[in-house]
Short mmCIF file of C-alpha atoms and ligand atoms in Angstrom, two decimals:
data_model
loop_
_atom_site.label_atom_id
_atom_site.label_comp_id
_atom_site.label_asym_id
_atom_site.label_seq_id
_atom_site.Cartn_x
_atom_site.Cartn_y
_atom_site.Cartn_z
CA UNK P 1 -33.07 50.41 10.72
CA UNK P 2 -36.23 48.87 10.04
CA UNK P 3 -35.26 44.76 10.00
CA UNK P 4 -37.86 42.04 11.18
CA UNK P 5 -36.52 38.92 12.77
CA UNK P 6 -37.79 35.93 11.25
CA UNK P 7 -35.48 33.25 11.26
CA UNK P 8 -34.05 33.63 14.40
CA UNK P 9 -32.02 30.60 13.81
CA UNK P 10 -31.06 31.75 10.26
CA UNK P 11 -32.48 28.79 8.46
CA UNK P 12 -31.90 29.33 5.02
CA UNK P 13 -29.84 32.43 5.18
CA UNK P 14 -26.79 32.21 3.04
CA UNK P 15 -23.76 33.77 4.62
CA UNK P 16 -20.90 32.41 2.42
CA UNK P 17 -20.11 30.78 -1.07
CA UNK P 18 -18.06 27.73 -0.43
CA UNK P 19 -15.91 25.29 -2.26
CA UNK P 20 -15.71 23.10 0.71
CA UNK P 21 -19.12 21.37 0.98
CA UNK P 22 -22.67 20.90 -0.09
CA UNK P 23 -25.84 19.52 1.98
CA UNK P 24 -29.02 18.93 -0.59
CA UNK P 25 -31.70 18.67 1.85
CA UNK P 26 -34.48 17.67 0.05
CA UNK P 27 -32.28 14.88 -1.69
CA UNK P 28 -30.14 13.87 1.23
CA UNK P 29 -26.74 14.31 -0.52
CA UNK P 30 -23.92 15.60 0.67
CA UNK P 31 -20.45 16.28 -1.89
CA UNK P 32 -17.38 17.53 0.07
CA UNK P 33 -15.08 19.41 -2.83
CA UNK P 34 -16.77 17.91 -5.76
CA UNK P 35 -16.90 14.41 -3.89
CA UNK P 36 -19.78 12.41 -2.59
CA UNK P 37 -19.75 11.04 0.88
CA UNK P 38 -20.34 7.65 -0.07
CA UNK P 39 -17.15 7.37 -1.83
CA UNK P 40 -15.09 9.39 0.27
CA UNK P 41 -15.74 7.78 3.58
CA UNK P 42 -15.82 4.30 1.34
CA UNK P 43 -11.79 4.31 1.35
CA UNK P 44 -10.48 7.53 1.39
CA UNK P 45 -7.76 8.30 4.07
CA UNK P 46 -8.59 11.51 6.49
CA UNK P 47 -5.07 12.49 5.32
CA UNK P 48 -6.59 12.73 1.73
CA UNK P 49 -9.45 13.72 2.79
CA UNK P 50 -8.03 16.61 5.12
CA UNK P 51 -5.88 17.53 2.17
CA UNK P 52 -8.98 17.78 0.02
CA UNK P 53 -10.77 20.26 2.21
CA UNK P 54 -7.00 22.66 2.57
CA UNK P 55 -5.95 22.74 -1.00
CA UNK P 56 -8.74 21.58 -3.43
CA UNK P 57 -8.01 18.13 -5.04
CA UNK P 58 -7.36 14.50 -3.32
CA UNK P 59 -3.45 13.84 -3.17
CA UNK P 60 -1.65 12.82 -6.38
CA UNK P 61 -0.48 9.46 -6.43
CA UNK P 62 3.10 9.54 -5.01
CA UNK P 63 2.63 12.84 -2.74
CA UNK P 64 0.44 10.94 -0.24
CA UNK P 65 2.61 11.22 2.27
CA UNK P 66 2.59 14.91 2.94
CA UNK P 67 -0.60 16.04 4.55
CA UNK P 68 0.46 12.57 6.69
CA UNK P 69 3.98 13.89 7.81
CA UNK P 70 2.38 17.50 8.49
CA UNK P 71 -0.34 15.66 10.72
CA UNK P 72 1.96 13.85 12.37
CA UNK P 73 4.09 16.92 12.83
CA UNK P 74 1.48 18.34 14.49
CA UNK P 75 0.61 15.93 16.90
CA UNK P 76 4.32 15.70 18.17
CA UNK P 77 4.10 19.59 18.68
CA UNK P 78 1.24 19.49 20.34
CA UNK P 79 2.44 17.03 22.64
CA UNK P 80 5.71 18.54 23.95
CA UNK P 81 2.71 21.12 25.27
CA UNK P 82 0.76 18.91 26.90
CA UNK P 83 1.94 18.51 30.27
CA UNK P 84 1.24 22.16 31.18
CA UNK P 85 -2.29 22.34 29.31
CA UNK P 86 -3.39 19.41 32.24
CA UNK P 87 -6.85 18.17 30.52
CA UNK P 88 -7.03 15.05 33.26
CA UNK P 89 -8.62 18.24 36.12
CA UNK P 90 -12.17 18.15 33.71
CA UNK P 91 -14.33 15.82 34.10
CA UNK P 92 -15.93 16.49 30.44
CA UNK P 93 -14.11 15.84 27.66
CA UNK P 94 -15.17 18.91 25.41
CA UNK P 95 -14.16 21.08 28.02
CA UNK P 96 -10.76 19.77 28.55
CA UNK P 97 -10.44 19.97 24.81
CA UNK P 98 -11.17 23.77 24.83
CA UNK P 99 -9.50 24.70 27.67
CA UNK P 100 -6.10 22.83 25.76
CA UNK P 101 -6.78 23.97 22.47
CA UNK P 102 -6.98 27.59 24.19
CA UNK P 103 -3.36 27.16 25.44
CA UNK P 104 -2.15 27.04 22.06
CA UNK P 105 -0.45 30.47 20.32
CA UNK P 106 -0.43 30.71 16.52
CA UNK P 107 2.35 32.28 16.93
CA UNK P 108 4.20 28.98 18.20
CA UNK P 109 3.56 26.79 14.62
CA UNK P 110 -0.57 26.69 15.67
CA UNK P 111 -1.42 28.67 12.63
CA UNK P 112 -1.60 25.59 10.28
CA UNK P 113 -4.56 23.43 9.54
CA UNK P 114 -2.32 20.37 10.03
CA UNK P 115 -0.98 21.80 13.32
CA UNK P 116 -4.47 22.58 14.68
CA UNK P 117 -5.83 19.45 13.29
CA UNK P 118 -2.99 17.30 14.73
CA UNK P 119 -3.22 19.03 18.57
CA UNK P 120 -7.02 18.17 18.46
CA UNK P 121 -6.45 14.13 18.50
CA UNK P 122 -3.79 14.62 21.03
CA UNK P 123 -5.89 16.55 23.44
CA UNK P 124 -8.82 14.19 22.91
CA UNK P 125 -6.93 11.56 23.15
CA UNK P 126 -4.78 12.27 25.84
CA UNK P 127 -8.42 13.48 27.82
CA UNK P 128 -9.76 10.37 27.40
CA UNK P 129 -6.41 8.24 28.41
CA UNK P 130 -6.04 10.13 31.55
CA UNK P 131 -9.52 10.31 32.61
CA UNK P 132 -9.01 6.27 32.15
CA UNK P 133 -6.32 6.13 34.59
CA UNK P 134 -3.73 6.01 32.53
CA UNK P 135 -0.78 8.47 31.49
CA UNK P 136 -0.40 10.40 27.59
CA UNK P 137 0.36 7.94 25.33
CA UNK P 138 3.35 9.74 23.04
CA UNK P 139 1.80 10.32 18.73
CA UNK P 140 3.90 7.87 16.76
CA UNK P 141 4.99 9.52 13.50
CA UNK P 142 4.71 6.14 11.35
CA UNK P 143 1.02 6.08 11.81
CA UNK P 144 -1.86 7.04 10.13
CA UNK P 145 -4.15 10.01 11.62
CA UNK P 146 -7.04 7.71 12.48
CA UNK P 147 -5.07 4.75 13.98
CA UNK P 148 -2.94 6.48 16.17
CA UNK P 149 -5.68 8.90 17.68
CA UNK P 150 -6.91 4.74 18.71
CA UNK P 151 -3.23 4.46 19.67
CA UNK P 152 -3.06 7.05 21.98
CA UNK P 153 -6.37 6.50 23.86
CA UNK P 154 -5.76 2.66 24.56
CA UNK P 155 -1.60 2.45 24.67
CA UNK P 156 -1.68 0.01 21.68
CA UNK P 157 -2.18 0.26 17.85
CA UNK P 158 -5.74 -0.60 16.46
CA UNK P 159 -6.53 -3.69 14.50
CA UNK P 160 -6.93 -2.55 10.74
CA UNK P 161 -10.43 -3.31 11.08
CA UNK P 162 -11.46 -0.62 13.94
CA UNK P 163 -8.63 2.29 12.47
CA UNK P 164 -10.86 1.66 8.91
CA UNK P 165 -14.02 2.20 10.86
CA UNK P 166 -12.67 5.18 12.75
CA UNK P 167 -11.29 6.66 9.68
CA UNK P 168 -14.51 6.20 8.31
CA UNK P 169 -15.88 7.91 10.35
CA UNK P 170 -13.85 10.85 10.59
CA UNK P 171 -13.86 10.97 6.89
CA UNK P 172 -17.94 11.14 7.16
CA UNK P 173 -17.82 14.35 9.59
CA UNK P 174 -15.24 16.15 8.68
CA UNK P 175 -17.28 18.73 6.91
CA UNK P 176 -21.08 19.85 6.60
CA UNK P 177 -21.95 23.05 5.14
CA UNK P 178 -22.54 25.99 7.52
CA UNK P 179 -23.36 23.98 10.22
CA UNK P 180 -23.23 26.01 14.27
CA UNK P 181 -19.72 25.11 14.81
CA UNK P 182 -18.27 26.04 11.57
CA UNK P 183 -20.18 29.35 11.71
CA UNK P 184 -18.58 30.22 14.69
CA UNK P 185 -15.27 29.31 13.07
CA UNK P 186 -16.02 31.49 10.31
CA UNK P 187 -17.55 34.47 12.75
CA UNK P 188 -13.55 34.45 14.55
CA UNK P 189 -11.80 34.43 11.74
CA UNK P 190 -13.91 37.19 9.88
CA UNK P 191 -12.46 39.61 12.92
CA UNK P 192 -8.74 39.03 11.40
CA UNK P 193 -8.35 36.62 14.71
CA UNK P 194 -6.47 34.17 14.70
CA UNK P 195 -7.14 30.22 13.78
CA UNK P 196 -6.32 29.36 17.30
CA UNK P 197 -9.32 31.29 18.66
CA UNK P 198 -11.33 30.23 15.95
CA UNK P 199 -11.18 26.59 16.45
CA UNK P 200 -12.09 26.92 20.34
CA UNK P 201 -15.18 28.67 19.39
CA UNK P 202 -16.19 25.98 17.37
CA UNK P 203 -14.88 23.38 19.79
CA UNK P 204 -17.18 25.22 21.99
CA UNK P 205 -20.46 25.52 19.84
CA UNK P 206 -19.77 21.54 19.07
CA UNK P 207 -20.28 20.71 22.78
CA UNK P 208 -24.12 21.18 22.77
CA UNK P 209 -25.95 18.50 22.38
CA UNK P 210 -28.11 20.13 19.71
CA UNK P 211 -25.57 19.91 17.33
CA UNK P 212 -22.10 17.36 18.67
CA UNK P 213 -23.31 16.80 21.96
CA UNK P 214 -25.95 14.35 20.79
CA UNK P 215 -24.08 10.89 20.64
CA UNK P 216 -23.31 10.07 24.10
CA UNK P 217 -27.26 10.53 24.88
CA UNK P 218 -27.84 8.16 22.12
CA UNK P 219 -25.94 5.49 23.69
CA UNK P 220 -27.96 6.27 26.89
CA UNK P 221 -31.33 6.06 24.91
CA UNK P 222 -30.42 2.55 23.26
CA UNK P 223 -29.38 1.39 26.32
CA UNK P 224 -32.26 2.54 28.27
CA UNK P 225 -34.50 1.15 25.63
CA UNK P 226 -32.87 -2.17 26.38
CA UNK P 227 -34.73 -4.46 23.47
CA UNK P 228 -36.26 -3.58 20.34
CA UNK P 229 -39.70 -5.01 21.02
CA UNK P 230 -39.56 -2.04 23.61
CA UNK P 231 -38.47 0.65 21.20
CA UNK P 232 -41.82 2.31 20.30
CA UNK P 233 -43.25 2.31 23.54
CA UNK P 234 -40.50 3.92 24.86
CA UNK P 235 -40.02 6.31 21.97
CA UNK P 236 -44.08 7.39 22.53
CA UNK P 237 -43.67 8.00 26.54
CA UNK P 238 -40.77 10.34 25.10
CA UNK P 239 -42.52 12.50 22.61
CA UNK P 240 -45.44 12.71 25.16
CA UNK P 241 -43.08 13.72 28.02
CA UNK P 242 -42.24 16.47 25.92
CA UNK P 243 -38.66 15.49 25.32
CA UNK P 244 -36.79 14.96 21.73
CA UNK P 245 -35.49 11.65 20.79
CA UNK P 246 -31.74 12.40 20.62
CA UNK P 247 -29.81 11.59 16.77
CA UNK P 248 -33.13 12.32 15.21
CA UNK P 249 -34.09 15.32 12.81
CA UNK P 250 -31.82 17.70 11.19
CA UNK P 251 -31.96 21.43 10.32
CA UNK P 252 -31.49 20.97 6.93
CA UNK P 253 -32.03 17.61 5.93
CA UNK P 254 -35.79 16.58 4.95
CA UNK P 255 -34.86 12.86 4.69
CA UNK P 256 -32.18 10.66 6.27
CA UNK P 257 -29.05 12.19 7.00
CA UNK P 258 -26.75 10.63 4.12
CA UNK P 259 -23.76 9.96 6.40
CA UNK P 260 -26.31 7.97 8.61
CA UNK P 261 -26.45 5.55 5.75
CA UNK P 262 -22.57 5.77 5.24
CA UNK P 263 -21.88 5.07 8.73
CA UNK P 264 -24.30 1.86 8.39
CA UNK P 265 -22.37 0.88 6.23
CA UNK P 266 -19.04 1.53 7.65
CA UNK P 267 -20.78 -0.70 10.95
CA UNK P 268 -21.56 -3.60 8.05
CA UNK P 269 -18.03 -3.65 7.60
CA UNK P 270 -16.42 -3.44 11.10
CA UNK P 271 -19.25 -6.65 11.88
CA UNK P 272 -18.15 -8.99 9.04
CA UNK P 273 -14.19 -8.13 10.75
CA UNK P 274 -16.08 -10.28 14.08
CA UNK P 275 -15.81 -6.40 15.57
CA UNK P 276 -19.39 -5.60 17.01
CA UNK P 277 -20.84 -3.56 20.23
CA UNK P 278 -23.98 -5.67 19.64
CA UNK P 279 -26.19 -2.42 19.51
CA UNK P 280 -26.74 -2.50 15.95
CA UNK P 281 -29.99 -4.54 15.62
CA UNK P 282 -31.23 -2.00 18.60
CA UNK P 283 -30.78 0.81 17.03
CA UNK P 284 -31.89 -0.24 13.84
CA UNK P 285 -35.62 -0.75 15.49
CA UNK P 286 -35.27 2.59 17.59
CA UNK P 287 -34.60 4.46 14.59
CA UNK P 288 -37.89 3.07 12.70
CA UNK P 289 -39.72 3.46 16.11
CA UNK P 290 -38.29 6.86 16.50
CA UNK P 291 -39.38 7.77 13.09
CA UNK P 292 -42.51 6.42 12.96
CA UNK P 293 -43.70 8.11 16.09
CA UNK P 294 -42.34 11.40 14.85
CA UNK P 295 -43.99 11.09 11.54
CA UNK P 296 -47.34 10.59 13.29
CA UNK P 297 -46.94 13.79 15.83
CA UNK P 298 -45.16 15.91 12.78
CA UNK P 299 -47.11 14.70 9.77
CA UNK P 300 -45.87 17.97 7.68
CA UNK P 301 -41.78 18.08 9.12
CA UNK P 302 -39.89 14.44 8.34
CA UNK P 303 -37.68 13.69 10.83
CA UNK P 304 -35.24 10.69 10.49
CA UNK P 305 -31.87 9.62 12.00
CA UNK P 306 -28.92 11.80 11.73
CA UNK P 307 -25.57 11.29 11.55
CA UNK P 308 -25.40 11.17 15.25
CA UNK P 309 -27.62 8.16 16.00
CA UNK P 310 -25.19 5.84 13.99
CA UNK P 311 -21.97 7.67 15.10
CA UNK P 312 -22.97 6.29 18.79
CA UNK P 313 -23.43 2.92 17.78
CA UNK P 314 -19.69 2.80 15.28
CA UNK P 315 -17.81 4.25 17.91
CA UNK P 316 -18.92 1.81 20.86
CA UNK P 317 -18.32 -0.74 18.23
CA UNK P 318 -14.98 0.61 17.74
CA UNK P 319 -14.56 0.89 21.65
CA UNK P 320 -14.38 4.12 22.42
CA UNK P 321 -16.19 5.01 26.04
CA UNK P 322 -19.83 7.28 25.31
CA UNK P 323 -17.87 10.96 27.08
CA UNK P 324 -15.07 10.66 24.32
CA UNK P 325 -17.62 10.64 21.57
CA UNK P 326 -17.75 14.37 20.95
CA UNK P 327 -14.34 14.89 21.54
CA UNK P 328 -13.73 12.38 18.67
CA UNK P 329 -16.46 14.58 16.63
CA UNK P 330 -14.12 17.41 16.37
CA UNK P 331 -10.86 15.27 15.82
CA UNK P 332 -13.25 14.97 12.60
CA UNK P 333 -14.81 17.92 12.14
CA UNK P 334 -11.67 20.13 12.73
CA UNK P 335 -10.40 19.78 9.46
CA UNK P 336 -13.23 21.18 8.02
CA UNK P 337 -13.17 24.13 10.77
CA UNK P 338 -9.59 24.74 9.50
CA UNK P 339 -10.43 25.04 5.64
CA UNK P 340 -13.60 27.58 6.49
CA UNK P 341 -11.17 29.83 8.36
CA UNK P 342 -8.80 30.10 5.40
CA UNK P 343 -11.40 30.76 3.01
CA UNK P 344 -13.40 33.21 5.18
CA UNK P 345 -9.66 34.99 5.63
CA UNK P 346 -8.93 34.76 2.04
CA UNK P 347 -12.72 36.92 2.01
CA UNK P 348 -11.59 39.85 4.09
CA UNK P 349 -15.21 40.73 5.04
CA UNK P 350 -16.60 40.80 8.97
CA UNK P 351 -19.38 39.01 9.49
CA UNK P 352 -21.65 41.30 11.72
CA UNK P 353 -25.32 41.06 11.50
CA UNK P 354 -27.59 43.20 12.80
CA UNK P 355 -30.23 43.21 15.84
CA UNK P 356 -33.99 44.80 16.36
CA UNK P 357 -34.04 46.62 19.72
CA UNK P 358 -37.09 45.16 21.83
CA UNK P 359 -36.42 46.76 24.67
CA UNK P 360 -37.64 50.15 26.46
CA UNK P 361 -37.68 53.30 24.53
CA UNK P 362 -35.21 55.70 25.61
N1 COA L 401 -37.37 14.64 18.76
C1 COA L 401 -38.59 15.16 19.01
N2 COA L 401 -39.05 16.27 18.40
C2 COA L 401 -38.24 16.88 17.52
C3 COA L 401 -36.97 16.37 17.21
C4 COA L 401 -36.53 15.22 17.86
N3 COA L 401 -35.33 14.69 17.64
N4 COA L 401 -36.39 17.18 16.28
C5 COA L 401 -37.28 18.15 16.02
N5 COA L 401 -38.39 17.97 16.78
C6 COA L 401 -39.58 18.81 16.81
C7 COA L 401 -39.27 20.20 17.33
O1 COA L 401 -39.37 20.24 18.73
C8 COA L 401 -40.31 21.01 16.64
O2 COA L 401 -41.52 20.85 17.35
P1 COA L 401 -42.43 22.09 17.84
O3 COA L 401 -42.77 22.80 16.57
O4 COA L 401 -43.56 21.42 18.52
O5 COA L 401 -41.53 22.90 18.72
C9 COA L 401 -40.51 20.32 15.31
O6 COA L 401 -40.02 18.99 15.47
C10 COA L 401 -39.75 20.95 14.17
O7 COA L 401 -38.41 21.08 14.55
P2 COA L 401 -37.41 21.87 13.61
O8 COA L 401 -37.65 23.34 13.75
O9 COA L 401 -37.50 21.34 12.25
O10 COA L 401 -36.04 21.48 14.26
P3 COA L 401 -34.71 22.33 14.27
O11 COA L 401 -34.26 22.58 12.88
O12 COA L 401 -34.82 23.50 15.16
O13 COA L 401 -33.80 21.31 15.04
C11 COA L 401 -32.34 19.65 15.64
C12 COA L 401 -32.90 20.46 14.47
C13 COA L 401 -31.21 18.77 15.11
C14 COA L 401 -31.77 20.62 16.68
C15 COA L 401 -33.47 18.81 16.26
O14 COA L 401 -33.99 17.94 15.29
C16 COA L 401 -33.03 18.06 17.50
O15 COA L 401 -33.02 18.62 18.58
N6 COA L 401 -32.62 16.75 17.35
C17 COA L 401 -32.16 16.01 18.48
C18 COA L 401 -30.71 16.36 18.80
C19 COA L 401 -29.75 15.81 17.79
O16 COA L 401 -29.86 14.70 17.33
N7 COA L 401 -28.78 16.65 17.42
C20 COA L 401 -27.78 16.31 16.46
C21 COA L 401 -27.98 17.05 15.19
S1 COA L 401 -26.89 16.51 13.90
#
């Protein structure tokens, strides 16, 4: 077969038709299911928003409740497993959230998008708890998705103020086109596997910090940056090191991520509630440091912030510790892993692409 690689990292190679989401690069929009961001993550519960993604259309009014009670289902399943699964022995959160993902069977009620999405937040949660000191925090049933993931993680239910922001939040991510993870989702689930399996291979291709890895580093950057009258010269020694600023540039986007905007925003709001990490003003100068200096070394490829650089600034505001902020990227992004598997099932076709041999001749 006579192929030539030449997008190695398949930019712009199309390798599903979707109903979930849509990224418009050049216009920096993104509409999950007909919806844009900006309204969805502007009040929209992850319940609805979760529902959205698995059947089509927001909830009715009046049959809110049920995506909540399967959720919340699914976290109490999940926990009566958690003892043996033992995610306190790694020391990084995305592994311990594989390796307990892994120990579910679809066979034992993990075959649901709720269940899978509801065993997520308890693993990350209960990661992040006992890595704190403390012991698993039991899901309570009466609470919404985003509130009680807080719940379990600090013993004590959120103020309404941080559960909005983090349900902004997960609202913002919880779908993104054909983005690594979700391909690897789809790639499982295209073998007949099962969703089990295909959720830790995304949970997997989520932990590198070119694509969910990136926030923590973020964090690190702002704070190593210190002051934003340091920002740009900091940003320069960077670039001429050789090294890439982290939560800046995209694959697809050729302007700012739109969720970077939306998760301003969702910031705005959490500061006028008196709830504030005081890193906002910082990273608002990195970001035009960061951008200027790539502009001037990339003067034909825009690079600008992506949804990462702002998702390390909301969740230290809403006081979650820098290792438990890709963990809570895939209490997000799961949903969206789940709906990809059903509709690459409901396909029926393997994905299997093909290779050119560059090796000896035989
Ligand atoms: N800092 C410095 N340089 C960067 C950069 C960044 N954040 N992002 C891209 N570049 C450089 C690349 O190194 C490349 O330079 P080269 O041609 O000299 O090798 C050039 O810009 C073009 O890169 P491009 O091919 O458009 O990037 P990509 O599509 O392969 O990569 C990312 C996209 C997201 C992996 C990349 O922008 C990146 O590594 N960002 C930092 C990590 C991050 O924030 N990840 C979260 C993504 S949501």
């Amino acid at each position: 077969m006579d192929t030539t690689v030449t997008r190695s990292g398949l930019e712009g190679v199309v390798v599903a038709d979707t109903r979930l989401s849509e990224v418009d690069g050049e216009r920096g929009r993104l509409v999950v299911a007909g919806h844009d961001i900006e309204g969805l993550a502007g009040g929209t519960s992850f319940e609805a928003l979760a529902e959205l993604l698995w059947t089509g259309a927001l909830p009715q009014a009046g049959a809110q409740g049920r995506t909540r009670e399967a959720l919340a289902e699914g976290r109490a399943r999940a926990f009566a497993r958690l003892e043996a699964a033992g995610p306190g022995r790694f020391a990084d959160g995305m592994d311990a959230l594989r390796a307990t993902t892994a120990q579910l069977a679809a066979d034992d009620g993990f075959d649901t998008p709720a269940a899978l999405t509801g065993a997520v937040a308890v693993f990350a949660a209960a990661w992040a708890r006992v890595r704190a000191g403390g012991r698993p925090v039991a899901p309570d049933r009466s609470l919404p998705h985003a509130a009680d993931y807080l719940r379990m993680i600090e013993g004590e239910a959120p103020t309404p103020a941080r559960a909005a922001a983090l349900e902004a939040y997960l609202v913002t991510v919880a779908d993104h086109g054909m983005n690594a993870s979700t391909f690897a989702a789809r790639v499982v689930a295209s073998t007949g596997s099962d969703p089990v399996s295909a959720i830790v291979a995304a949970i997997g291709a989520l932990k590198g910090p070119l694509h969910g890895g990136a926030p923590g580093p973020v964090l690190d950057m702002l704070d190593a940056i210190g002051e934003p009258d340091q920002a740009a010269q900091w940003v320069e020694a960077e670039l001429a090191a050789g090294r890439r600023i982290m939560g800046m540039g995209h694959r697809i986007y050729r302007v700012r991520d739109p969720r970077a905007a939306v998760l301003e925003a969702a910031l705005g709001r959490l500061e006028q509630a008196g709830v504030t990490g005081g890193r906002l003003a910082l990273a608002r100068a990195v970001e035009r440091a960061a951008e200027g200096a790539l502009r001037a070394k990339y003067p034909d490829r825009a690079l600008a912030a992506n949804v990462e650089f702002y998702t390390a600034v909301l969740l230290d505001a809403v006081g979650l510790g820098r290792t438990a902020f890709s963990p809570t990227f895939a209490v997000g992004r799961v949903a969206g892993w789940c709906a990809h598997v059903l509709e690459q099932r409901a396909t029926g076709r393997l994905i299997r692409p093909a290779s050119r041999y560059v090796g000896p001749p035989g």
